[in-house]
Amino acid sequence: MAVNAKTLNETEFFYGHKACAGCGGSLAVRIALKVLGENAVAVLPAGCMSAVGFNFPQLCFGNNAIISTFAGTASMLTGVQAGLRAQGITDFHAVGFAGDGGTADIGLQALSGAIDRNDDILYICYDNEAYMNTGIQKSSLTPFGARTTTTPAGKNIHGNLRPKKNMFEIVAAHGIPYAATASVGYINDFMRKVEKAKSIKGTKYIHILAPCPTGWGIKTDETIEIAKEVVDCGLWYLAEYENGRFTLNHRPKEFSSVKEYLKKQSRFRHLTDEDIDIIISSRDKKWLQLAES
Amino acid sequence: MKPFLRENIPTDLEEIPDAPAYEAGYLVTKNAGWRNVRPVIDPLKCTVCLNCYLHCPDGVIFRKDGRVEIDYDFCKGCGICKKICRLGAIEMEAEKNG
Ligand SMILES: Cc1ncc(C[n+]2csc(CCOP(=O)(O)OP(=O)(O)O)c2C)c(N)n1
Ligand code: SF4
Ligand code: SF4
Ligand code: SF4
Ligand SMILES: [Mg+2]
């Protein structure tokens, strides 16, 4: 039976941290560590989750945890698992928690190398769709139209011009043993995926969408709803890649309103109806492709 | 192990280790001061479904003696628990501190 609220490890491993109130990323880290348990060895690159977890001498992790270079999450994970094995330790879970910038931009090479070697690690990307820790700059996972400090919304240019990179498919294209997408709005689905990843040898990748109230311009109590809504309106999808095959976990019968989803967030408030039409048609194109595969 | 607030918080240079490594779960400050509103659970309405516990980003909701309670030392007052509770068992009350 899949792990649920009642059977989940009651111990908290990520506690007293300094994330903003309502931070989606901190919920993803908290829940993943509860599923993995005390034998998790966590690697966190520069980014919000390391900034809020390690404030020397305060250490908000109850399990072993270490900060890596911004680019080096996956390579440090490789080192951690090799080091533990060299000591004869086999009962561990080397897990990384990297942001969207740390994963899809600067950390992509190290991640690709680890997958290529099929190192026994779990890489979790908590995607808040921008470089939040340094003040909301665009990453390659920032969606089209989003306002960030490096993609401002003006009269002529309406925020980010580029679409969001599909990290899940990039990772799957390596032929990785297991990859999945998730959202903090569907936390049981995320727990099931972490639990599954825990039992698989080799490289595992989970990409979880994790709203950031500060960078997205939502209220601190809206994190879960917005993370649910992004799935329900079809701009994000829950899927798995295993044994060379894709599975779609959740197919909304009818999409909820994209416009409503966007307009709740100040990063999208400037968008015109034409901009929103572009977003809707790229969503429809993606779902057509998903239906065919 | 769950991180916990230490009684002796290092203040002198001698007490702070030279190496950039430290004990796991070593907390030196609370987060209670971040809060303007506090969630209060009505035990008469609560069915201990644990939905709030599951979604709290700070993990401050816990089970005790068949009930759910909140660690106010570390709750930030985000209000996620109130929104997620389908039974309306959580109210957000203004903090009265001066
Ligand atoms: C090599 C290097 N370049 C830049 C930085 C500065 N830096 C620290 S955190 C960060 C942003 C991280 O963004 P992301 O990975 O999306 O994580 P988030 O902060 O959003 O959680 C940057 C640019 C750094 N630490 N190292
Ligand atoms: S800036 Fe965003 S991602 Fe970073 S701690 Fe705050 S809410 Fe979390
Ligand atoms: S969500 Fe509501 S009913 Fe469920 S445990 Fe929390 S307070 Fe009780
Ligand atoms: S207000 Fe936020 S931090 Fe406090 S108990 Fe509720 S969900 Fe947790
Ligand atoms: Mg980010």
GROMACS .gro file of C-alpha atoms and ligand atoms in nm:
model
  442
    1MET     CA    1   0.000   0.000   0.000
    2ALA     CA    2   0.123   0.343  -0.085
    3VAL     CA    3   0.244   0.559   0.202
    4ASN     CA    4  -0.017   0.807   0.330
    5ALA     CA    5  -0.057   1.063   0.607
    6LYS     CA    6  -0.128   0.792   0.864
    7THR     CA    7   0.158   0.560   0.772
    8LEU     CA    8   0.415   0.830   0.698
    9ASN     CA    9   0.718   0.845   0.930
   10GLU     CA   10   0.614   1.080   1.213
   11THR     CA   11   0.965   1.215   1.262
   12GLU     CA   12   1.037   1.552   1.107
   13PHE     CA   13   1.379   1.580   0.943
   14PHE     CA   14   1.351   1.935   0.804
   15TYR     CA   15   1.244   2.155   1.091
   16GLY     CA   16   1.287   2.511   1.212
   17HIS     CA   17   1.401   2.618   0.867
   18LYS     CA   18   1.390   2.980   0.752
   19ALA     CA   19   1.188   2.943   0.430
   20CYS     CA   20   0.923   3.211   0.377
   21ALA     CA   21   0.581   3.127   0.519
   22GLY     CA   22   0.393   2.902   0.277
   23CYS     CA   23   0.701   2.793   0.078
   24GLY     CA   24   0.622   2.503  -0.157
   25GLY     CA   25   0.985   2.395  -0.191
   26SER     CA   26   1.022   2.341   0.182
   27LEU     CA   27   0.712   2.119   0.182
   28ALA     CA   28   0.862   1.905  -0.096
   29VAL     CA   29   1.189   1.863   0.097
   30ARG     CA   30   1.007   1.790   0.422
   31ILE     CA   31   0.781   1.523   0.272
   32ALA     CA   32   1.053   1.354   0.066
   33LEU     CA   33   1.277   1.319   0.372
   34LYS     CA   34   0.991   1.170   0.573
   35VAL     CA   35   0.938   0.908   0.302
   36LEU     CA   36   1.311   0.832   0.271
   37GLY     CA   37   1.377   0.822   0.646
   38GLU     CA   38   1.682   0.881   0.859
   39ASN     CA   39   1.923   0.705   0.626
   40ALA     CA   40   1.882   0.978   0.368
   41VAL     CA   41   2.199   1.172   0.295
   42ALA     CA   42   2.088   1.500   0.144
   43VAL     CA   43   2.282   1.721  -0.094
   44LEU     CA   44   2.160   2.076  -0.149
   45PRO     CA   45   2.327   2.318  -0.389
   46ALA     CA   46   2.316   2.696  -0.355
   47GLY     CA   47   1.951   2.801  -0.367
   48CYS     CA   48   1.663   2.864  -0.130
   49MET     CA   49   1.655   2.523   0.037
   50SER     CA   50   2.019   2.535   0.139
   51ALA     CA   51   1.993   2.902   0.234
   52VAL     CA   52   1.700   2.832   0.467
   53GLY     CA   53   1.831   2.502   0.603
   54PHE     CA   54   2.191   2.584   0.690
   55ASN     CA   55   2.241   2.900   0.895
   56PHE     CA   56   2.559   2.823   1.081
   57PRO     CA   57   2.557   2.710   1.355
   58GLN     CA   58   2.187   2.634   1.304
   59LEU     CA   59   2.124   2.315   1.105
   60CYS     CA   60   1.762   2.238   1.023
   61PHE     CA   61   1.823   1.886   0.893
   62GLY     CA   62   1.793   1.595   1.133
   63ASN     CA   63   1.961   1.360   0.886
   64ASN     CA   64   2.300   1.403   0.721
   65ALA     CA   65   2.297   1.697   0.484
   66ILE     CA   66   2.557   1.892   0.295
   67ILE     CA   67   2.571   2.197   0.068
   68SER     CA   68   2.719   2.151  -0.279
   69THR     CA   69   2.837   2.400  -0.536
   70PHE     CA   70   2.557   2.544  -0.747
   71ALA     CA   71   2.645   2.325  -1.045
   72GLY     CA   72   2.746   2.018  -0.852
   73THR     CA   73   2.438   1.857  -0.694
   74ALA     CA   74   2.460   1.540  -0.902
   75SER     CA   75   2.839   1.509  -0.891
   76MET     CA   76   2.836   1.544  -0.512
   77LEU     CA   77   2.563   1.280  -0.494
   78THR     CA   78   2.788   1.053  -0.699
   79GLY     CA   79   3.067   1.113  -0.449
   80VAL     CA   80   2.839   1.057  -0.149
   81GLN     CA   81   2.714   0.719  -0.271
   82ALA     CA   82   3.062   0.608  -0.376
   83GLY     CA   83   3.205   0.714  -0.039
   84LEU     CA   84   2.937   0.531   0.156
   85ARG     CA   85   2.979   0.216  -0.050
   86ALA     CA   86   3.355   0.231  -0.001
   87GLN     CA   87   3.291   0.226   0.373
   88GLY     CA   88   3.072  -0.081   0.336
   89ILE     CA   89   2.752   0.111   0.406
   90THR     CA   90   2.466  -0.004   0.183
   91ASP     CA   91   2.156   0.110   0.370
   92PHE     CA   92   2.132   0.472   0.258
   93HIS     CA   93   1.952   0.700   0.014
   94ALA     CA   94   2.164   0.968  -0.150
   95VAL     CA   95   1.913   1.239  -0.234
   96GLY     CA   96   1.959   1.580  -0.392
   97PHE     CA   97   1.725   1.878  -0.368
   98ALA     CA   98   1.806   2.134  -0.633
   99GLY     CA   99   1.612   2.427  -0.768
  100ASP     CA  100   1.508   2.484  -1.128
  101GLY     CA  101   1.812   2.703  -1.196
  102GLY     CA  102   2.043   2.454  -1.024
  103THR     CA  103   1.895   2.172  -1.231
  104ALA     CA  104   1.795   2.289  -1.578
  105ASP     CA  105   2.064   2.554  -1.618
  106ILE     CA  106   2.394   2.525  -1.435
  107GLY     CA  107   2.354   2.171  -1.298
  108LEU     CA  108   2.243   1.999  -1.617
  109GLN     CA  109   2.586   1.868  -1.714
  110ALA     CA  110   2.652   1.705  -1.376
  111LEU     CA  111   2.304   1.552  -1.376
  112SER     CA  112   2.345   1.418  -1.728
  113GLY     CA  113   2.677   1.261  -1.631
  114ALA     CA  114   2.530   1.091  -1.324
  115ILE     CA  115   2.244   0.946  -1.528
  116ASP     CA  116   2.492   0.828  -1.788
  117ARG     CA  117   2.687   0.640  -1.519
  118ASN     CA  118   2.357   0.522  -1.369
  119ASP     CA  119   2.478   0.617  -1.020
  120ASP     CA  120   2.247   0.505  -0.741
  121ILE     CA  121   2.102   0.845  -0.649
  122LEU     CA  122   1.767   1.021  -0.627
  123TYR     CA  123   1.768   1.371  -0.774
  124ILE     CA  124   1.471   1.587  -0.682
  125CYS     CA  125   1.424   1.918  -0.858
  126TYR     CA  126   1.193   2.153  -0.668
  127ASP     CA  127   1.078   2.385  -0.939
  128ASN     CA  128   0.970   2.733  -0.830
  129GLU     CA  129   1.023   2.859  -1.184
  130ALA     CA  130   1.296   3.117  -1.120
  131TYR     CA  131   1.617   3.190  -0.929
  132MET     CA  132   1.437   3.279  -0.609
  133ASN     CA  133   1.722   3.286  -0.361
  134THR     CA  134   1.897   3.565  -0.549
  135GLY     CA  135   1.585   3.773  -0.609
  136ILE     CA  136   1.364   3.618  -0.880
  137GLN     CA  137   1.570   3.598  -1.199
  138LYS     CA  138   1.454   3.398  -1.502
  139SER     CA  139   1.573   3.039  -1.543
  140SER     CA  140   1.509   2.805  -1.835
  141LEU     CA  141   1.215   2.669  -1.634
  142THR     CA  142   1.044   3.006  -1.602
  143PRO     CA  143   0.724   2.982  -1.807
  144PHE     CA  144   0.633   3.203  -2.101
  145GLY     CA  145   0.496   3.539  -1.995
  146ALA     CA  146   0.618   3.534  -1.635
  147ARG     CA  147   0.753   3.858  -1.497
  148THR     CA  148   1.087   3.823  -1.322
  149THR     CA  149   1.350   4.085  -1.239
  150THR     CA  150   1.539   3.990  -1.558
  151THR     CA  151   1.226   3.954  -1.772
  152PRO     CA  152   1.029   4.263  -1.672
  153ALA     CA  153   0.682   4.332  -1.806
  154GLY     CA  154   0.670   4.650  -2.009
  155LYS     CA  155   0.464   4.802  -2.283
  156ASN     CA  156   0.628   4.606  -2.565
  157ILE     CA  157   0.761   4.294  -2.399
  158HIS     CA  158   0.529   4.109  -2.161
  159GLY     CA  159   0.766   3.919  -1.933
  160ASN     CA  160   0.952   3.604  -2.032
  161LEU     CA  161   0.964   3.541  -2.407
  162ARG     CA  162   1.075   3.179  -2.394
  163PRO     CA  163   0.877   2.864  -2.314
  164LYS     CA  164   0.954   2.640  -2.016
  165LYS     CA  165   1.212   2.371  -2.088
  166ASN     CA  166   1.080   2.015  -2.050
  167MET     CA  167   1.331   1.873  -1.799
  168PHE     CA  168   1.131   1.554  -1.746
  169GLU     CA  169   1.156   1.456  -2.111
  170ILE     CA  170   1.521   1.562  -2.130
  171VAL     CA  171   1.600   1.333  -1.837
  172ALA     CA  172   1.385   1.050  -1.977
  173ALA     CA  173   1.570   1.076  -2.309
  174HIS     CA  174   1.879   0.948  -2.125
  175GLY     CA  175   1.698   0.616  -2.072
  176ILE     CA  176   1.703   0.670  -1.693
  177PRO     CA  177   1.558   0.385  -1.477
  178TYR     CA  178   1.293   0.613  -1.326
  179ALA     CA  179   1.173   0.971  -1.377
  180ALA     CA  180   0.855   1.145  -1.270
  181THR     CA  181   0.683   1.479  -1.248
  182ALA     CA  182   0.486   1.590  -0.942
  183SER     CA  183   0.329   1.889  -0.774
  184VAL     CA  184   0.295   1.990  -0.408
  185GLY     CA  185  -0.075   2.027  -0.492
  186TYR     CA  186  -0.092   1.647  -0.530
  187ILE     CA  187   0.118   1.545  -0.233
  188ASN     CA  188   0.002   1.183  -0.212
  189ASP     CA  189   0.110   1.129  -0.572
  190PHE     CA  190   0.450   1.278  -0.484
  191MET     CA  191   0.488   1.052  -0.179
  192ARG     CA  192   0.409   0.746  -0.390
  193LYS     CA  193   0.673   0.848  -0.643
  194VAL     CA  194   0.942   0.907  -0.380
  195GLU     CA  195   0.857   0.571  -0.227
  196LYS     CA  196   0.887   0.402  -0.565
  197ALA     CA  197   1.218   0.579  -0.638
  198LYS     CA  198   1.344   0.461  -0.298
  199SER     CA  199   1.313   0.099  -0.408
  200ILE     CA  200   1.481   0.136  -0.748
  201LYS     CA  201   1.859   0.098  -0.799
  202GLY     CA  202   2.029   0.341  -1.032
  203THR     CA  203   1.951   0.703  -1.108
  204LYS     CA  204   1.607   0.841  -1.026
  205TYR     CA  205   1.473   1.187  -1.105
  206ILE     CA  206   1.161   1.356  -0.968
  207HIS     CA  207   1.058   1.701  -1.083
  208ILE     CA  208   0.815   1.864  -0.842
  209LEU     CA  209   0.641   2.192  -0.908
  210ALA     CA  210   0.667   2.397  -0.588
  211PRO     CA  211   0.506   2.742  -0.582
  212CYS     CA  212   0.691   3.028  -0.419
  213PRO     CA  213   0.453   3.288  -0.268
  214THR     CA  214   0.730   3.548  -0.269
  215GLY     CA  215   0.828   3.510  -0.634
  216TRP     CA  216   0.490   3.424  -0.781
  217GLY     CA  217   0.294   3.693  -0.604
  218ILE     CA  218   0.038   3.477  -0.428
  219LYS     CA  219  -0.077   3.472  -0.066
  220THR     CA  220   0.108   3.240   0.170
  221ASP     CA  221  -0.201   3.022   0.212
  222GLU     CA  222  -0.253   2.974  -0.165
  223THR     CA  223   0.051   2.755  -0.234
  224ILE     CA  224  -0.133   2.422  -0.237
  225GLU     CA  225  -0.434   2.544  -0.436
  226ILE     CA  226  -0.219   2.704  -0.704
  227ALA     CA  227  -0.005   2.389  -0.728
  228LYS     CA  228  -0.324   2.189  -0.779
  229GLU     CA  229  -0.468   2.436  -1.024
  230VAL     CA  230  -0.162   2.431  -1.251
  231VAL     CA  231  -0.225   2.058  -1.299
  232ASP     CA  232  -0.602   2.097  -1.333
  233CYS     CA  233  -0.572   2.365  -1.602
  234GLY     CA  234  -0.326   2.148  -1.796
  235LEU     CA  235  -0.017   2.369  -1.779
  236TRP     CA  236   0.162   2.097  -1.580
  237TYR     CA  237   0.111   1.722  -1.598
  238LEU     CA  238   0.174   1.432  -1.362
  239ALA     CA  239   0.362   1.151  -1.532
  240GLU     CA  240   0.621   0.877  -1.492
  241TYR     CA  241   0.887   0.725  -1.712
  242GLU     CA  242   0.987   0.370  -1.628
  243ASN     CA  243   1.132   0.081  -1.828
  244GLY     CA  244   1.141   0.301  -2.134
  245ARG     CA  245   0.771   0.386  -2.117
  246PHE     CA  246   0.576   0.699  -2.031
  247THR     CA  247   0.263   0.687  -1.813
  248LEU     CA  248   0.029   0.978  -1.761
  249ASN     CA  249  -0.098   0.958  -1.401
  250HIS     CA  250  -0.373   1.213  -1.417
  251ARG     CA  251  -0.579   1.328  -1.711
  252PRO     CA  252  -0.821   1.611  -1.621
  253LYS     CA  253  -1.164   1.541  -1.772
  254GLU     CA  254  -1.199   1.906  -1.849
  255PHE     CA  255  -0.934   2.172  -1.799
  256SER     CA  256  -1.001   2.445  -1.546
  257SER     CA  257  -0.946   2.804  -1.660
  258VAL     CA  258  -0.589   2.895  -1.755
  259LYS     CA  259  -0.677   3.263  -1.727
  260GLU     CA  260  -0.795   3.221  -1.369
  261TYR     CA  261  -0.479   3.032  -1.280
  262LEU     CA  262  -0.261   3.305  -1.429
  263LYS     CA  263  -0.447   3.605  -1.295
  264LYS     CA  264  -0.418   3.489  -0.935
  265GLN     CA  265  -0.042   3.547  -0.955
  266SER     CA  266   0.112   3.892  -0.977
  267ARG     CA  267   0.391   3.757  -1.202
  268PHE     CA  268   0.129   3.704  -1.476
  269ARG     CA  269  -0.109   3.991  -1.407
  270HIS     CA  270   0.015   4.201  -1.700
  271LEU     CA  271  -0.071   3.935  -1.961
  272THR     CA  272  -0.316   4.031  -2.235
  273ASP     CA  273  -0.583   3.799  -2.375
  274GLU     CA  274  -0.359   3.741  -2.678
  275ASP     CA  275  -0.073   3.634  -2.450
  276ILE     CA  276  -0.307   3.396  -2.270
  277ASP     CA  277  -0.421   3.253  -2.603
  278ILE     CA  278  -0.059   3.172  -2.685
  279ILE     CA  279  -0.028   2.989  -2.353
  280ILE     CA  280  -0.351   2.796  -2.411
  281SER     CA  281  -0.257   2.691  -2.762
  282SER     CA  282   0.085   2.567  -2.650
  283ARG     CA  283  -0.090   2.370  -2.373
  284ASP     CA  284  -0.327   2.214  -2.629
  285LYS     CA  285  -0.037   2.124  -2.856
  286LYS     CA  286   0.137   1.948  -2.566
  287TRP     CA  287  -0.174   1.750  -2.468
  288LEU     CA  288  -0.228   1.645  -2.827
  289GLN     CA  289   0.127   1.511  -2.825
  290LEU     CA  290   0.062   1.336  -2.491
  291ALA     CA  291  -0.252   1.175  -2.629
  292GLU     CA  292  -0.060   1.038  -2.926
  293SER     CA  293   0.222   0.887  -2.721
  294MET     CA  294   1.598   1.260   1.451
  295LYS     CA  295   1.388   1.573   1.473
  296PRO     CA  296   1.586   1.898   1.498
  297PHE     CA  297   1.538   2.071   1.832
  298LEU     CA  298   1.616   2.397   2.005
  299ARG     CA  299   1.937   2.377   2.206
  300GLU     CA  300   1.973   2.510   2.556
  301ASN     CA  301   2.325   2.630   2.510
  302ILE     CA  302   2.348   2.855   2.211
  303PRO     CA  303   2.708   2.930   2.120
  304THR     CA  304   2.797   3.296   2.157
  305ASP     CA  305   3.177   3.294   2.191
  306LEU     CA  306   3.414   3.222   1.908
  307GLU     CA  307   3.564   2.933   2.110
  308GLU     CA  308   3.227   2.759   2.120
  309ILE     CA  309   3.184   2.772   1.746
  310PRO     CA  310   3.361   2.491   1.561
  311ASP     CA  311   3.637   2.583   1.318
  312ALA     CA  312   3.526   2.336   1.055
  313PRO     CA  313   3.226   2.433   0.843
  314ALA     CA  314   3.032   2.132   0.973
  315TYR     CA  315   2.795   2.103   1.263
  316GLU     CA  316   2.566   1.874   1.456
  317ALA     CA  317   2.252   1.760   1.273
  318GLY     CA  318   1.926   1.915   1.389
  319TYR     CA  319   2.091   2.197   1.583
  320LEU     CA  320   1.839   2.478   1.620
  321VAL     CA  321   1.934   2.809   1.782
  322THR     CA  322   1.632   3.031   1.709
  323LYS     CA  323   1.253   3.002   1.700
  324ASN     CA  324   1.032   3.123   1.412
  325ALA     CA  325   0.734   3.229   1.624
  326GLY     CA  326   0.807   3.598   1.576
  327TRP     CA  327   0.734   3.571   1.201
  328ARG     CA  328   0.367   3.523   1.270
  329ASN     CA  329   0.088   3.782   1.262
  330VAL     CA  330  -0.189   3.525   1.287
  331ARG     CA  331  -0.195   3.191   1.463
  332PRO     CA  332  -0.388   2.880   1.363
  333VAL     CA  333  -0.608   2.743   1.639
  334ILE     CA  334  -0.756   2.393   1.610
  335ASP     CA  335  -1.104   2.324   1.743
  336PRO     CA  336  -1.076   1.968   1.880
  337LEU     CA  337  -1.456   1.929   1.865
  338LYS     CA  338  -1.461   1.976   1.488
  339CYS     CA  339  -1.133   1.798   1.413
  340THR     CA  340  -1.148   1.433   1.304
  341VAL     CA  341  -0.767   1.390   1.303
  342CYS     CA  342  -0.769   1.331   0.927
  343LEU     CA  343  -0.409   1.462   0.923
  344ASN     CA  344  -0.452   1.664   0.605
  345CYS     CA  345  -0.315   1.977   0.772
  346TYR     CA  346  -0.020   1.780   0.911
  347LEU     CA  347   0.056   1.650   0.562
  348HIS     CA  348   0.058   1.995   0.399
  349CYS     CA  349   0.229   2.213   0.661
  350PRO     CA  350   0.556   2.333   0.500
  351ASP     CA  351   0.713   2.365   0.842
  352GLY     CA  352   0.602   2.030   0.980
  353VAL     CA  353   0.482   2.189   1.302
  354ILE     CA  354   0.152   2.000   1.327
  355PHE     CA  355   0.188   1.674   1.516
  356ARG     CA  356  -0.019   1.396   1.671
  357LYS     CA  357  -0.044   1.373   2.046
  358ASP     CA  358  -0.279   1.158   2.252
  359GLY     CA  359  -0.516   1.103   1.962
  360ARG     CA  360  -0.531   1.473   1.874
  361VAL     CA  361  -0.339   1.711   1.651
  362GLU     CA  362  -0.142   1.995   1.804
  363ILE     CA  363   0.074   2.280   1.677
  364ASP     CA  364   0.427   2.371   1.781
  365TYR     CA  365   0.385   2.748   1.807
  366ASP     CA  366   0.760   2.798   1.849
  367PHE     CA  367   0.800   2.721   1.479
  368CYS     CA  368   0.463   2.788   1.312
  369LYS     CA  369   0.489   3.084   1.072
  370GLY     CA  370   0.116   3.148   1.039
  371CYS     CA  371   0.102   3.084   0.663
  372GLY     CA  372  -0.260   2.967   0.681
  373ILE     CA  373  -0.218   2.658   0.458
  374CYS     CA  374  -0.357   2.435   0.733
  375LYS     CA  375  -0.672   2.646   0.763
  376LYS     CA  376  -0.735   2.631   0.387
  377ILE     CA  377  -0.673   2.259   0.360
  378CYS     CA  378  -0.905   2.163   0.648
  379ARG     CA  379  -1.234   2.057   0.491
  380LEU     CA  380  -1.410   2.057   0.827
  381GLY     CA  381  -1.337   2.418   0.913
  382ALA     CA  382  -1.168   2.307   1.235
  383ILE     CA  383  -0.890   2.566   1.209
  384GLU     CA  384  -0.931   2.941   1.264
  385MET     CA  385  -0.660   3.201   1.223
  386GLU     CA  386  -0.651   3.438   1.520
  387ALA     CA  387  -0.460   3.766   1.540
  388GLU     CA  388  -0.147   3.755   1.752
  389LYS     CA  389  -0.187   3.984   2.047
  390ASN     CA  390   0.180   4.059   2.111
  391GLY     CA  391   0.273   4.426   2.133
  392LIG     C1  392   2.844   2.928  -0.952
  392LIG     C2  393   2.744   3.010  -0.883
  392LIG     N1  394   2.678   3.107  -0.950
  392LIG     C3  395   2.585   3.181  -0.889
  392LIG     C4  396   2.555   3.161  -0.757
  392LIG     C5  397   2.452   3.248  -0.689
  392LIG     N2  398   2.329   3.180  -0.662
  392LIG     C6  399   2.302   3.125  -0.542
  392LIG     S1  400   2.150   3.062  -0.530
  392LIG     C7  401   2.114   3.110  -0.687
  392LIG     C8  402   1.976   3.089  -0.745
  392LIG     C9  403   1.924   2.951  -0.731
  392LIG     O1  404   1.809   2.934  -0.808
  392LIG     P1  405   1.738   2.793  -0.812
  392LIG     O2  406   1.834   2.687  -0.842
  392LIG     O3  407   1.619   2.803  -0.900
  392LIG     O4  408   1.692   2.770  -0.661
  392LIG     P2  409   1.592   2.864  -0.574
  392LIG     O5  410   1.675   2.970  -0.510
  392LIG     O6  411   1.491   2.919  -0.666
  392LIG     O7  412   1.535   2.773  -0.472
  392LIG    C10  413   2.222   3.175  -0.747
  392LIG    C11  414   2.221   3.233  -0.881
  392LIG    C12  415   2.628   3.060  -0.688
  392LIG     N3  416   2.604   3.033  -0.559
  392LIG     N4  417   2.719   2.986  -0.752
  393SF4     S1  418   1.175   3.283  -0.185
  393SF4    FE1  419   1.023   3.131  -0.247
  393SF4     S2  420   1.133   2.935  -0.270
  393SF4    FE2  421   1.262   3.077  -0.152
  393SF4     S3  422   1.216   3.031   0.063
  393SF4    FE3  423   1.082   3.200   0.001
  393SF4     S4  424   0.893   3.099  -0.069
  393SF4    FE4  425   1.053   2.941  -0.062
  394SF4     S1  426  -0.727   1.903   0.852
  394SF4    FE1  427  -0.881   1.970   1.000
  394SF4     S2  428  -0.988   1.782   1.058
  394SF4    FE2  429  -0.801   1.718   0.958
  394SF4     S3  430  -0.654   1.693   1.126
  394SF4    FE3  431  -0.631   1.902   1.051
  394SF4     S4  432  -0.764   2.025   1.184
  394SF4    FE4  433  -0.825   1.811   1.207
  395SF4     S1  434  -0.008   2.825   0.974
  395SF4    FE1  435   0.135   2.731   0.827
  395SF4     S2  436   0.317   2.687   0.952
  395SF4    FE2  437   0.149   2.721   1.096
  395SF4     S3  438   0.065   2.516   1.135
  395SF4    FE3  439  -0.055   2.606   0.967
  395SF4     S4  440   0.044   2.530   0.782
  395SF4    FE4  441   0.189   2.500   0.949
  396MG      MG  442   1.419   2.830  -0.838
   0.00000   0.00000   0.00000
